[in-house]
């Protein structure tokens, strides 16, 4: 086999720069997606029919269509037919955030609904408001149950962020494609990029494993 | 102290409470007995509006528990204040598992009553001592026995200084050998003048501690009176048949 490690070392710094962009994109999408997802989760268990329906429509729509299509709508559709022009970075962050929010919302909703109903009743019975009970009693318990599925979701998000390469965002994937085009050394370039993805996903695995163990204190 | 008048509640087409009315005087202990599915728990849960009654009035100290306004914010605030004056103890304890015994009691004091943390901790310690758990204050609920958990739950409710305490089958989920410690805390409360309304299957407790026993079946009060009369000499055949089955 013709495999040259020298090429891997030579292009690793360039690929690492792309990886930084991937991390930035993923981090922003995680933060936005989690905040947005929390609100959508709370809305989807609301007693108000309209709020609940809107939230469930959102998750139905976003989870039911491909991320790639969503990115295309935002990057190609909005400027051409709606006059809303976003930079590749802004479009990528928007698309990934909107997408992850739907998945995170479902994770949070499921975790909240898995908490025994008696917890809310006990909190309300001592006079706590719905939001006090949510914030101080329900969410802290639900939080622990969200950790494993959230870990999965963030790993998937990090890998799926490679789709932004298709909307001219120079992330790790796109950098690898460009390096391949100039070197014609696909094995070295893509395996090196793969190693960088693996490094990043391993970071999530380790961090979430750690969180899971730390939050297990009271059980 | 507690006035319940014409309480109706149904789940869908199934009526659970069919016009229940009674009063509980300050310091009085009322035990509610009756077969399961008869509406006992629903009655308690309607008193603090964990379940909203379809019709009827619940008053604590002359003040209606049901909010008078339509404004959702005001409704919630009114309900929260009324509930903080009505202590409730659940069959399955419902302690907050992510909080220690002390933190379980502190929670309502700081969040609802806005008492400063240090002061709240002192108050919580007093109540946990009162239920005999001074040495367990830093344990998580999962490390406590059922009887200990229920005593923490009682302390949590008591610390709010409620005007009345509701007990919803507080010993039904306990192993037999742990029932006594919970009943003795309840007895102690009754002797100290707490107004209490307890759904219970502990007829011995009802006989010794209650001022009045109420037999509820099919969503109605079938019979009520002094424990000796209701338990030893029931007037209504349904009461008699229930008591003979329990004993």
PDB file of N, CA, C and O in Angstrom, chain A residues 158-193:
ATOM      1  N   UNK A 158     -21.867  16.945  16.063  1.00  0.00           N
ATOM      2  CA  UNK A 158     -20.499  17.245  15.644  1.00  0.00           C
ATOM      3  C   UNK A 158     -20.202  16.600  14.295  1.00  0.00           C
ATOM      4  O   UNK A 158     -19.630  17.217  13.398  1.00  0.00           O
ATOM      5  N   UNK A 159     -20.622  15.348  14.139  1.00  0.00           N
ATOM      6  CA  UNK A 159     -20.353  14.661  12.872  1.00  0.00           C
ATOM      7  C   UNK A 159     -21.220  15.242  11.744  1.00  0.00           C
ATOM      8  O   UNK A 159     -20.744  15.451  10.634  1.00  0.00           O
ATOM      9  N   UNK A 160     -22.505  15.515  12.069  1.00  0.00           N
ATOM     10  CA  UNK A 160     -23.402  16.055  11.038  1.00  0.00           C
ATOM     11  C   UNK A 160     -22.989  17.454  10.605  1.00  0.00           C
ATOM     12  O   UNK A 160     -23.374  17.912   9.529  1.00  0.00           O
ATOM     13  N   UNK A 161     -22.226  18.142  11.465  1.00  0.00           N
ATOM     14  CA  UNK A 161     -21.808  19.500  11.089  1.00  0.00           C
ATOM     15  C   UNK A 161     -20.952  19.445   9.824  1.00  0.00           C
ATOM     16  O   UNK A 161     -20.755  20.446   9.154  1.00  0.00           O
ATOM     17  N   UNK A 162     -20.439  18.261   9.474  1.00  0.00           N
ATOM     18  CA  UNK A 162     -19.635  18.142   8.241  1.00  0.00           C
ATOM     19  C   UNK A 162     -20.482  18.466   7.010  1.00  0.00           C
ATOM     20  O   UNK A 162     -19.943  18.795   5.949  1.00  0.00           O
ATOM     21  N   UNK A 163     -21.820  18.419   7.150  1.00  0.00           N
ATOM     22  CA  UNK A 163     -22.694  18.744   6.014  1.00  0.00           C
ATOM     23  C   UNK A 163     -22.581  20.207   5.613  1.00  0.00           C
ATOM     24  O   UNK A 163     -22.921  20.570   4.491  1.00  0.00           O
ATOM     25  N   UNK A 164     -22.119  21.056   6.527  1.00  0.00           N
ATOM     26  CA  UNK A 164     -22.019  22.480   6.177  1.00  0.00           C
ATOM     27  C   UNK A 164     -20.955  22.713   5.106  1.00  0.00           C
ATOM     28  O   UNK A 164     -20.904  23.779   4.506  1.00  0.00           O
ATOM     29  N   UNK A 165     -20.113  21.694   4.874  1.00  0.00           N
ATOM     30  CA  UNK A 165     -19.142  21.801   3.790  1.00  0.00           C
ATOM     31  C   UNK A 165     -19.851  22.068   2.457  1.00  0.00           C
ATOM     32  O   UNK A 165     -19.297  22.700   1.562  1.00  0.00           O
ATOM     33  N   UNK A 166     -21.112  21.619   2.365  1.00  0.00           N
ATOM     34  CA  UNK A 166     -21.863  21.790   1.115  1.00  0.00           C
ATOM     35  C   UNK A 166     -22.371  23.210   0.921  1.00  0.00           C
ATOM     36  O   UNK A 166     -22.837  23.562  -0.148  1.00  0.00           O
ATOM     37  N   UNK A 167     -22.337  24.036   1.974  1.00  0.00           N
ATOM     38  CA  UNK A 167     -22.760  25.429   1.785  1.00  0.00           C
ATOM     39  C   UNK A 167     -21.538  26.343   1.925  1.00  0.00           C
ATOM     40  O   UNK A 167     -21.598  27.406   2.529  1.00  0.00           O
ATOM     41  N   UNK A 168     -20.428  25.883   1.360  1.00  0.00           N
ATOM     42  CA  UNK A 168     -19.147  26.606   1.305  1.00  0.00           C
ATOM     43  C   UNK A 168     -18.635  27.096   2.650  1.00  0.00           C
ATOM     44  O   UNK A 168     -17.991  28.130   2.737  1.00  0.00           O
ATOM     45  N   UNK A 169     -18.927  26.343   3.697  1.00  0.00           N
ATOM     46  CA  UNK A 169     -18.348  26.651   4.998  1.00  0.00           C
ATOM     47  C   UNK A 169     -17.072  25.824   5.127  1.00  0.00           C
ATOM     48  O   UNK A 169     -17.103  24.602   4.969  1.00  0.00           O
ATOM     49  N   UNK A 170     -15.960  26.509   5.383  1.00  0.00           N
ATOM     50  CA  UNK A 170     -14.685  25.797   5.413  1.00  0.00           C
ATOM     51  C   UNK A 170     -14.458  25.191   6.794  1.00  0.00           C
ATOM     52  O   UNK A 170     -13.761  25.748   7.636  1.00  0.00           O
ATOM     53  N   UNK A 171     -15.099  24.073   7.021  1.00  0.00           N
ATOM     54  CA  UNK A 171     -14.911  23.358   8.287  1.00  0.00           C
ATOM     55  C   UNK A 171     -13.886  22.257   8.069  1.00  0.00           C
ATOM     56  O   UNK A 171     -13.182  22.247   7.050  1.00  0.00           O
ATOM     57  N   UNK A 172     -13.801  21.321   8.983  1.00  0.00           N
ATOM     58  CA  UNK A 172     -12.821  20.243   8.871  1.00  0.00           C
ATOM     59  C   UNK A 172     -13.040  19.431   7.586  1.00  0.00           C
ATOM     60  O   UNK A 172     -12.104  19.121   6.859  1.00  0.00           O
ATOM     61  N   UNK A 173     -14.300  19.100   7.299  1.00  0.00           N
ATOM     62  CA  UNK A 173     -14.613  18.277   6.121  1.00  0.00           C
ATOM     63  C   UNK A 173     -14.224  18.987   4.827  1.00  0.00           C
ATOM     64  O   UNK A 173     -13.583  18.415   3.944  1.00  0.00           O
ATOM     65  N   UNK A 174     -14.623  20.248   4.760  1.00  0.00           N
ATOM     66  CA  UNK A 174     -14.342  21.031   3.556  1.00  0.00           C
ATOM     67  C   UNK A 174     -12.833  21.194   3.360  1.00  0.00           C
ATOM     68  O   UNK A 174     -12.323  21.092   2.246  1.00  0.00           O
ATOM     69  N   UNK A 175     -12.123  21.456   4.460  1.00  0.00           N
ATOM     70  CA  UNK A 175     -10.663  21.580   4.380  1.00  0.00           C
ATOM     71  C   UNK A 175     -10.059  20.304   3.818  1.00  0.00           C
ATOM     72  O   UNK A 175      -9.187  20.343   2.943  1.00  0.00           O
ATOM     73  N   UNK A 176     -10.560  19.162   4.315  1.00  0.00           N
ATOM     74  CA  UNK A 176     -10.044  17.881   3.843  1.00  0.00           C
ATOM     75  C   UNK A 176     -10.284  17.717   2.345  1.00  0.00           C
ATOM     76  O   UNK A 176      -9.395  17.281   1.604  1.00  0.00           O
ATOM     77  N   UNK A 177     -11.499  18.106   1.903  1.00  0.00           N
ATOM     78  CA  UNK A 177     -11.810  18.015   0.473  1.00  0.00           C
ATOM     79  C   UNK A 177     -10.851  18.866  -0.353  1.00  0.00           C
ATOM     80  O   UNK A 177     -10.354  18.446  -1.400  1.00  0.00           O
ATOM     81  N   UNK A 178     -10.588  20.086   0.163  1.00  0.00           N
ATOM     82  CA  UNK A 178      -9.690  20.991  -0.574  1.00  0.00           C
ATOM     83  C   UNK A 178      -8.272  20.430  -0.628  1.00  0.00           C
ATOM     84  O   UNK A 178      -7.612  20.468  -1.674  1.00  0.00           O
ATOM     85  N   UNK A 179      -7.797  19.894   0.489  1.00  0.00           N
ATOM     86  CA  UNK A 179      -6.447  19.328   0.529  1.00  0.00           C
ATOM     87  C   UNK A 179      -6.343  18.134  -0.410  1.00  0.00           C
ATOM     88  O   UNK A 179      -5.344  17.948  -1.109  1.00  0.00           O
ATOM     89  N   UNK A 180      -7.411  17.349  -0.429  1.00  0.00           N
ATOM     90  CA  UNK A 180      -7.421  16.187  -1.335  1.00  0.00           C
ATOM     91  C   UNK A 180      -7.338  16.644  -2.791  1.00  0.00           C
ATOM     92  O   UNK A 180      -6.602  16.068  -3.596  1.00  0.00           O
ATOM     93  N   UNK A 181      -8.066  17.718  -3.102  1.00  0.00           N
ATOM     94  CA  UNK A 181      -8.085  18.219  -4.482  1.00  0.00           C
ATOM     95  C   UNK A 181      -6.706  18.699  -4.922  1.00  0.00           C
ATOM     96  O   UNK A 181      -6.362  18.607  -6.099  1.00  0.00           O
ATOM     97  N   UNK A 182      -5.920  19.225  -3.979  1.00  0.00           N
ATOM     98  CA  UNK A 182      -4.592  19.709  -4.383  1.00  0.00           C
ATOM     99  C   UNK A 182      -3.538  18.625  -4.317  1.00  0.00           C
ATOM    100  O   UNK A 182      -2.526  18.716  -5.004  1.00  0.00           O
ATOM    101  N   UNK A 183      -3.728  17.600  -3.488  1.00  0.00           N
ATOM    102  CA  UNK A 183      -2.670  16.593  -3.313  1.00  0.00           C
ATOM    103  C   UNK A 183      -2.954  15.267  -4.010  1.00  0.00           C
ATOM    104  O   UNK A 183      -2.031  14.507  -4.269  1.00  0.00           O
ATOM    105  N   UNK A 184      -4.242  14.978  -4.256  1.00  0.00           N
ATOM    106  CA  UNK A 184      -4.637  13.651  -4.741  1.00  0.00           C
ATOM    107  C   UNK A 184      -4.141  12.539  -3.835  1.00  0.00           C
ATOM    108  O   UNK A 184      -3.727  11.496  -4.292  1.00  0.00           O
ATOM    109  N   UNK A 185      -4.149  12.800  -2.520  1.00  0.00           N
ATOM    110  CA  UNK A 185      -3.767  11.779  -1.542  1.00  0.00           C
ATOM    111  C   UNK A 185      -4.953  11.550  -0.596  1.00  0.00           C
ATOM    112  O   UNK A 185      -4.914  11.942   0.570  1.00  0.00           O
ATOM    113  N   UNK A 186      -6.045  10.950  -1.109  1.00  0.00           N
ATOM    114  CA  UNK A 186      -7.256  10.838  -0.294  1.00  0.00           C
ATOM    115  C   UNK A 186      -7.061  10.043   1.001  1.00  0.00           C
ATOM    116  O   UNK A 186      -7.581  10.434   2.048  1.00  0.00           O
ATOM    117  N   UNK A 187      -6.294   8.950   0.936  1.00  0.00           N
ATOM    118  CA  UNK A 187      -6.164   8.138   2.141  1.00  0.00           C
ATOM    119  C   UNK A 187      -5.542   8.919   3.292  1.00  0.00           C
ATOM    120  O   UNK A 187      -6.070   8.945   4.401  1.00  0.00           O
ATOM    121  N   UNK A 188      -4.423   9.563   3.009  1.00  0.00           N
ATOM    122  CA  UNK A 188      -3.748  10.321   4.070  1.00  0.00           C
ATOM    123  C   UNK A 188      -4.639  11.439   4.602  1.00  0.00           C
ATOM    124  O   UNK A 188      -4.817  11.594   5.819  1.00  0.00           O
ATOM    125  N   UNK A 189      -5.202  12.219   3.672  1.00  0.00           N
ATOM    126  CA  UNK A 189      -5.969  13.394   4.072  1.00  0.00           C
ATOM    127  C   UNK A 189      -7.226  12.991   4.857  1.00  0.00           C
ATOM    128  O   UNK A 189      -7.483  13.482   5.963  1.00  0.00           O
ATOM    129  N   UNK A 190      -8.013  12.065   4.278  1.00  0.00           N
ATOM    130  CA  UNK A 190      -9.298  11.742   4.926  1.00  0.00           C
ATOM    131  C   UNK A 190      -9.101  10.952   6.220  1.00  0.00           C
ATOM    132  O   UNK A 190      -9.863  11.106   7.178  1.00  0.00           O
ATOM    133  N   UNK A 191      -8.055  10.109   6.252  1.00  0.00           N
ATOM    134  CA  UNK A 191      -7.805   9.400   7.510  1.00  0.00           C
ATOM    135  C   UNK A 191      -7.330  10.363   8.591  1.00  0.00           C
ATOM    136  O   UNK A 191      -7.701  10.241   9.760  1.00  0.00           O
ATOM    137  N   UNK A 192      -6.544  11.351   8.191  1.00  0.00           N
ATOM    138  CA  UNK A 192      -6.109  12.349   9.181  1.00  0.00           C
ATOM    139  C   UNK A 192      -7.308  13.143   9.682  1.00  0.00           C
ATOM    140  O   UNK A 192      -7.457  13.381  10.894  1.00  0.00           O
ATOM    141  N   UNK A 193      -8.182  13.529   8.744  1.00  0.00           N
ATOM    142  CA  UNK A 193      -9.392  14.253   9.153  1.00  0.00           C
ATOM    143  C   UNK A 193     -10.252  13.371  10.064  1.00  0.00           C
ATOM    144  O   UNK A 193     -10.775  13.827  11.088  1.00  0.00           O
TER     145      UNK A 193
END
